[in-house]
Structure formats: C-alpha cells, structure tokens
Amino acid sequence: MPETAIRQSIPPFLMRLAGCAIVAIAGAFPGIAMAQQAEEASWWHRATDNLGNIASTGKPDLYLSGYAYHGRSTYTQEKLDGFNETTWGGGFGKSIRNAKGNDESLYMMLISDSHRDPQLMAGYAYQWMWRLGQTGIEAGAGVTVALTSRVDYFGGFPFPVVLPVASLGTEKVKLLFSYVPRLSDNKGNGDVLLLLLRIGME
C-alpha cells in the first residue's frame, strides 16, 4: 500500500479522538484524578497534547492479529473445544519514540474474538524499551489502556480495559504480547495471551 494511502487511512483527528477517549476513561479510574483541580487540568492538557503529537507526527504502523492462547488450566475442556484461537484481524496506528527512547503508540483494530465475533479496539500503549546488545533486537514491556467492544459483553457497548503489554523484535517489526488475566475462580473464566504483529510502514 502506498505511504500516502496509509496516512490517509488513519487521519490524525481520528487517532486523536480515540486517544482522548482513552484519556477520559483513564481519568475515571479511582486514584488517577486525586490531585487539585489545577493539577488535573495540567495533567489533562499534557496527556491530550502528547496524544495529539503521536497522532500528527507518529510513524504509521500496520497491526496484524492471528492468535490467542487460552489458559489450558483455567478453562474447562468444553470451553476450550469451542474457542476460536486464530483471531484473524488487523488495524492501523501511529507510534513515536519519546525523549527517553521509549515507545508510545495509538492504535485501532478489528479482530475475530474467541467466539468468532468481531471485536473492536482503540487504545494507547506505553512500553519501556531495552536493546539486546548489538543485535538490533529490542524488548519492551509496559501497559495499554483501551476501549473495546465485544458482542458478549454489555451488548457490544464499548468498555475500558487496562492490560500489560510486551514486545520483541526490531524498532520497525515487532511481535506484541498482551495478557488478559483470570478475573474469577470460575473455571469458565480463564486467562488469555494475545499475539499481534506490528509493522512500521516507514
């Protein structure tokens, strides 16, 4: 796909809108917005300015999804037999390397979920990065804050998620991992490891 087409497919205002939604959701969590009003406003402006910078100056990325591993010890065999683990899908995003050399990104994706239904995701991710010697390979670890929509939760109404994220690869092409922890002792509600591929388009 030509570079101009990629840039047109993810207009900065859409990426900024997705990012602002993530910031708004994050601010709703207890303990995030406990400072004084002036400090909250300052935090909000810094966050939205940073997201706007990623959306407008970040390098375009292609995301490809293809696999979700469901915990064999946290789901019943009946559940596992019915799950879809080839979570095909993809999306686009923007990413930057900040002044500390860490990775910040905005993304929007549509994938096939565990029940073969569409799952939409839009979010922000921050990863601390470490280069592995002189190999050109780097590892990252951090967190993503996202809005997601699934037909089996809240009737498809978007809801927030905060998940760990990690990566391994080069600055341009990396394998991403995200982990959905087990939320209860019920064996029908287990953990999931998601695998994605991020390809820099510049």
mmCIF file of C-alpha atoms in Angstrom:
data_model
loop_
_atom_site.group_PDB
_atom_site.id
_atom_site.type_symbol
_atom_site.label_atom_id
_atom_site.label_comp_id
_atom_site.label_asym_id
_atom_site.label_seq_id
_atom_site.Cartn_x
_atom_site.Cartn_y
_atom_site.Cartn_z
ATOM 1 C CA MET A 1 0.000 0.000 0.000
ATOM 2 C CA PRO A 2 1.466 3.413 -0.900
ATOM 3 C CA GLU A 3 2.583 5.577 2.005
ATOM 4 C CA THR A 4 0.091 8.330 1.118
ATOM 5 C CA ALA A 5 -2.764 5.828 1.213
ATOM 6 C CA ILE A 6 -1.656 4.601 4.638
ATOM 7 C CA ARG A 7 -1.552 8.122 6.003
ATOM 8 C CA GLN A 8 -4.999 8.904 4.593
ATOM 9 C CA SER A 9 -6.419 5.714 6.103
ATOM 10 C CA ILE A 10 -5.654 6.932 9.652
ATOM 11 C CA PRO A 11 -6.439 10.659 9.741
ATOM 12 C CA PRO A 12 -4.807 12.408 12.711
ATOM 13 C CA PHE A 13 -8.135 13.674 14.026
ATOM 14 C CA LEU A 14 -9.461 10.085 14.299
ATOM 15 C CA MET A 15 -6.376 8.922 16.138
ATOM 16 C CA ARG A 16 -6.551 11.923 18.460
ATOM 17 C CA LEU A 17 -10.256 11.281 19.080
ATOM 18 C CA ALA A 18 -9.509 7.679 20.021
ATOM 19 C CA GLY A 19 -6.674 8.840 22.261
ATOM 20 C CA CYS A 20 -8.801 11.451 24.014
ATOM 21 C CA ALA A 21 -11.434 8.811 24.715
ATOM 22 C CA ILE A 22 -8.764 6.649 26.325
ATOM 23 C CA VAL A 23 -7.552 9.549 28.484
ATOM 24 C CA ALA A 24 -11.119 10.285 29.549
ATOM 25 C CA ILE A 25 -11.674 6.672 30.572
ATOM 26 C CA ALA A 26 -8.340 6.520 32.397
ATOM 27 C CA GLY A 27 -9.283 9.639 34.333
ATOM 28 C CA ALA A 28 -12.420 7.915 35.575
ATOM 29 C CA PHE A 29 -10.489 5.218 37.471
ATOM 30 C CA PRO A 30 -10.240 5.801 41.235
ATOM 31 C CA GLY A 31 -6.933 7.291 42.282
ATOM 32 C CA ILE A 32 -5.984 8.704 38.867
ATOM 33 C CA ALA A 33 -7.608 12.108 39.359
ATOM 34 C CA MET A 34 -6.945 12.797 43.042
ATOM 35 C CA ALA A 35 -4.881 15.964 42.602
ATOM 36 C CA GLN A 36 -6.189 19.517 42.859
ATOM 37 C CA GLN A 37 -8.278 20.905 40.004
ATOM 38 C CA ALA A 38 -5.428 22.948 38.506
ATOM 39 C CA GLU A 39 -3.143 19.942 38.562
ATOM 40 C CA GLU A 40 -5.842 17.800 36.941
ATOM 41 C CA ALA A 41 -6.238 20.329 34.152
ATOM 42 C CA SER A 42 -2.486 20.411 33.653
ATOM 43 C CA TRP A 43 -2.365 16.600 33.523
ATOM 44 C CA TRP A 44 -5.238 16.542 31.038
ATOM 45 C CA HIS A 45 -3.559 19.087 28.739
ATOM 46 C CA ARG A 46 -0.224 17.275 28.855
ATOM 47 C CA ALA A 47 -1.890 13.965 28.076
ATOM 48 C CA THR A 48 -4.018 15.262 25.197
ATOM 49 C CA ASP A 49 -1.082 17.231 23.763
ATOM 50 C CA ASN A 50 1.037 14.081 23.860
ATOM 51 C CA LEU A 51 -1.679 12.039 22.148
ATOM 52 C CA GLY A 52 -2.094 14.752 19.546
ATOM 53 C CA ASN A 53 1.649 14.672 18.918
ATOM 54 C CA ILE A 54 1.554 10.884 18.371
ATOM 55 C CA ALA A 55 -1.419 11.213 16.015
ATOM 56 C CA SER A 56 0.098 14.009 13.946
ATOM 57 C CA THR A 57 3.823 13.183 13.900
ATOM 58 C CA GLY A 58 3.970 9.462 14.679
ATOM 59 C CA LYS A 59 5.064 6.922 12.107
ATOM 60 C CA PRO A 60 2.267 4.768 10.625
ATOM 61 C CA ASP A 61 2.017 1.143 11.708
ATOM 62 C CA LEU A 62 0.153 -1.878 10.386
ATOM 63 C CA TYR A 63 -1.210 -4.306 13.003
ATOM 64 C CA LEU A 64 -1.931 -7.964 12.234
ATOM 65 C CA SER A 65 -3.649 -10.324 14.648
ATOM 66 C CA GLY A 66 -3.605 -14.077 14.349
ATOM 67 C CA TYR A 67 -3.507 -15.977 17.636
ATOM 68 C CA ALA A 68 -4.989 -16.031 21.145
ATOM 69 C CA TYR A 69 -3.880 -18.705 23.603
ATOM 70 C CA HIS A 70 -6.475 -19.630 26.237
ATOM 71 C CA GLY A 71 -5.118 -20.950 29.527
ATOM 72 C CA ARG A 72 -5.431 -24.730 29.498
ATOM 73 C CA SER A 73 -5.681 -24.917 33.277
ATOM 74 C CA THR A 74 -8.174 -22.061 33.702
ATOM 75 C CA TYR A 75 -10.876 -23.143 31.218
ATOM 76 C CA THR A 76 -12.872 -26.331 31.030
ATOM 77 C CA GLN A 77 -12.133 -28.642 28.103
ATOM 78 C CA GLU A 78 -15.643 -27.989 26.811
ATOM 79 C CA LYS A 79 -14.906 -24.259 26.667
ATOM 80 C CA LEU A 80 -11.535 -24.813 25.039
ATOM 81 C CA ASP A 81 -13.067 -27.035 22.357
ATOM 82 C CA GLY A 82 -15.431 -24.262 21.348
ATOM 83 C CA PHE A 83 -12.959 -21.361 21.379
ATOM 84 C CA ASN A 84 -11.510 -19.679 18.327
ATOM 85 C CA GLU A 85 -7.769 -19.210 18.789
ATOM 86 C CA THR A 86 -6.999 -17.937 15.270
ATOM 87 C CA THR A 87 -8.069 -14.376 15.981
ATOM 88 C CA TRP A 88 -7.512 -13.019 12.474
ATOM 89 C CA GLY A 89 -7.789 -9.290 12.009
ATOM 90 C CA GLY A 90 -5.783 -6.113 11.871
ATOM 91 C CA GLY A 91 -5.682 -2.373 12.053
ATOM 92 C CA PHE A 92 -3.598 0.752 11.849
ATOM 93 C CA GLY A 93 -1.847 3.014 14.306
ATOM 94 C CA LYS A 94 0.819 5.626 14.913
ATOM 95 C CA SER A 95 3.898 5.353 17.122
ATOM 96 C CA ILE A 96 6.782 7.507 18.308
ATOM 97 C CA ARG A 97 9.996 7.130 20.268
ATOM 98 C CA ASN A 98 9.898 9.671 23.051
ATOM 99 C CA ALA A 99 12.808 11.634 24.523
ATOM 100 C CA LYS A 100 13.599 8.728 26.877
ATOM 101 C CA GLY A 101 13.801 6.247 23.999
ATOM 102 C CA ASN A 102 10.578 4.510 24.973
ATOM 103 C CA ASP A 103 7.716 3.530 22.655
ATOM 104 C CA GLU A 104 4.323 5.253 22.669
ATOM 105 C CA SER A 105 1.541 4.289 20.284
ATOM 106 C CA LEU A 106 -2.088 4.804 19.343
ATOM 107 C CA TYR A 107 -3.943 2.048 17.541
ATOM 108 C CA MET A 108 -7.326 0.928 16.207
ATOM 109 C CA MET A 109 -8.033 -2.714 15.351
ATOM 110 C CA LEU A 110 -10.800 -5.104 14.359
ATOM 111 C CA ILE A 111 -10.209 -8.788 15.115
ATOM 112 C CA SER A 112 -12.136 -12.038 15.418
ATOM 113 C CA ASP A 113 -12.714 -12.786 19.103
ATOM 114 C CA SER A 114 -12.792 -16.119 20.932
ATOM 115 C CA HIS A 115 -16.315 -16.780 19.658
ATOM 116 C CA ARG A 116 -15.586 -15.704 16.044
ATOM 117 C CA ASP A 117 -17.461 -12.431 16.550
ATOM 118 C CA PRO A 118 -15.974 -9.027 15.659
ATOM 119 C CA GLN A 119 -14.057 -7.242 18.404
ATOM 120 C CA LEU A 120 -13.137 -3.561 18.046
ATOM 121 C CA MET A 121 -10.263 -1.995 19.976
ATOM 122 C CA ALA A 122 -8.839 1.528 20.142
ATOM 123 C CA GLY A 123 -6.152 2.464 22.602
ATOM 124 C CA TYR A 124 -2.850 3.888 23.769
ATOM 125 C CA ALA A 125 0.222 1.859 24.735
ATOM 126 C CA TYR A 126 3.436 2.804 26.501
ATOM 127 C CA GLN A 127 6.450 0.486 26.532
ATOM 128 C CA TRP A 128 9.826 0.835 28.206
ATOM 129 C CA MET A 129 12.369 -0.401 25.679
ATOM 130 C CA TRP A 130 15.691 -2.246 26.073
ATOM 131 C CA ARG A 131 18.132 -3.019 23.274
ATOM 132 C CA LEU A 132 19.606 -6.530 23.371
ATOM 133 C CA GLY A 133 23.293 -5.864 22.831
ATOM 134 C CA GLN A 134 24.325 -5.037 19.271
ATOM 135 C CA THR A 135 21.830 -7.412 17.654
ATOM 136 C CA GLY A 136 19.326 -4.780 16.514
ATOM 137 C CA ILE A 137 16.713 -6.661 18.545
ATOM 138 C CA GLU A 138 14.875 -4.918 21.354
ATOM 139 C CA ALA A 139 12.465 -5.946 24.088
ATOM 140 C CA GLY A 140 9.703 -3.871 25.566
ATOM 141 C CA ALA A 141 7.295 -4.024 28.495
ATOM 142 C CA GLY A 142 4.541 -1.684 29.549
ATOM 143 C CA VAL A 143 0.809 -1.145 29.636
ATOM 144 C CA THR A 144 -2.047 -0.409 27.268
ATOM 145 C CA VAL A 145 -5.260 1.480 28.056
ATOM 146 C CA ALA A 146 -8.004 0.815 25.546
ATOM 147 C CA LEU A 147 -11.684 0.863 24.736
ATOM 148 C CA THR A 148 -13.006 -2.398 23.348
ATOM 149 C CA SER A 149 -16.357 -3.627 22.072
ATOM 150 C CA ARG A 150 -17.492 -7.270 22.129
ATOM 151 C CA VAL A 151 -20.948 -8.643 21.489
ATOM 152 C CA ASP A 152 -20.738 -10.907 24.561
ATOM 153 C CA TYR A 153 -20.075 -8.018 26.983
ATOM 154 C CA PHE A 154 -22.524 -5.180 27.687
ATOM 155 C CA GLY A 155 -24.371 -5.782 24.430
ATOM 156 C CA GLY A 156 -21.439 -4.528 22.389
ATOM 157 C CA PHE A 157 -21.179 -1.201 24.249
ATOM 158 C CA PRO A 158 -17.502 -0.107 24.462
ATOM 159 C CA PHE A 159 -15.830 -0.625 27.826
ATOM 160 C CA PRO A 160 -12.337 0.196 29.158
ATOM 161 C CA VAL A 161 -9.518 -2.282 29.688
ATOM 162 C CA VAL A 162 -6.044 -1.836 31.177
ATOM 163 C CA LEU A 163 -3.684 -4.664 30.240
ATOM 164 C CA PRO A 164 0.044 -5.428 30.348
ATOM 165 C CA VAL A 165 1.848 -5.399 27.009
ATOM 166 C CA ALA A 166 5.269 -6.630 25.924
ATOM 167 C CA SER A 167 7.173 -6.880 22.655
ATOM 168 C CA LEU A 168 10.182 -8.448 20.984
ATOM 169 C CA GLY A 169 11.664 -7.536 17.621
ATOM 170 C CA THR A 170 13.230 -4.602 15.825
ATOM 171 C CA GLU A 171 12.095 -0.999 16.018
ATOM 172 C CA LYS A 172 10.250 -1.486 12.721
ATOM 173 C CA VAL A 173 8.829 -5.004 13.089
ATOM 174 C CA LYS A 174 7.906 -6.478 16.444
ATOM 175 C CA LEU A 175 5.803 -9.238 17.952
ATOM 176 C CA LEU A 176 3.442 -7.863 20.584
ATOM 177 C CA PHE A 177 2.034 -9.789 23.531
ATOM 178 C CA SER A 178 -0.845 -8.785 25.767
ATOM 179 C CA TYR A 179 -2.257 -10.761 28.668
ATOM 180 C CA VAL A 180 -5.860 -10.867 29.899
ATOM 181 C CA PRO A 181 -5.746 -12.209 33.471
ATOM 182 C CA ARG A 182 -8.231 -14.551 35.051
ATOM 183 C CA LEU A 183 -10.966 -12.486 36.696
ATOM 184 C CA SER A 184 -12.518 -15.112 38.968
ATOM 185 C CA ASP A 185 -12.008 -18.622 40.336
ATOM 186 C CA ASN A 186 -14.723 -19.881 37.997
ATOM 187 C CA LYS A 187 -13.045 -22.258 35.567
ATOM 188 C CA GLY A 188 -15.225 -20.895 32.777
ATOM 189 C CA ASN A 189 -13.455 -17.539 33.095
ATOM 190 C CA GLY A 190 -9.757 -18.022 32.392
ATOM 191 C CA ASP A 191 -6.744 -16.140 31.152
ATOM 192 C CA VAL A 192 -5.805 -15.343 27.549
ATOM 193 C CA LEU A 193 -2.488 -14.476 25.880
ATOM 194 C CA LEU A 194 -2.903 -12.354 22.727
ATOM 195 C CA LEU A 195 -0.273 -12.205 19.994
ATOM 196 C CA LEU A 196 -0.038 -9.400 17.426
ATOM 197 C CA LEU A 197 2.433 -8.274 14.818
ATOM 198 C CA ARG A 198 3.245 -4.560 14.416
ATOM 199 C CA ILE A 199 4.931 -3.496 11.184
ATOM 200 C CA GLY A 200 6.257 0.035 10.724
ATOM 201 C CA MET A 201 5.252 1.414 7.331
ATOM 202 C CA GLU A 202 8.091 3.938 7.016
#
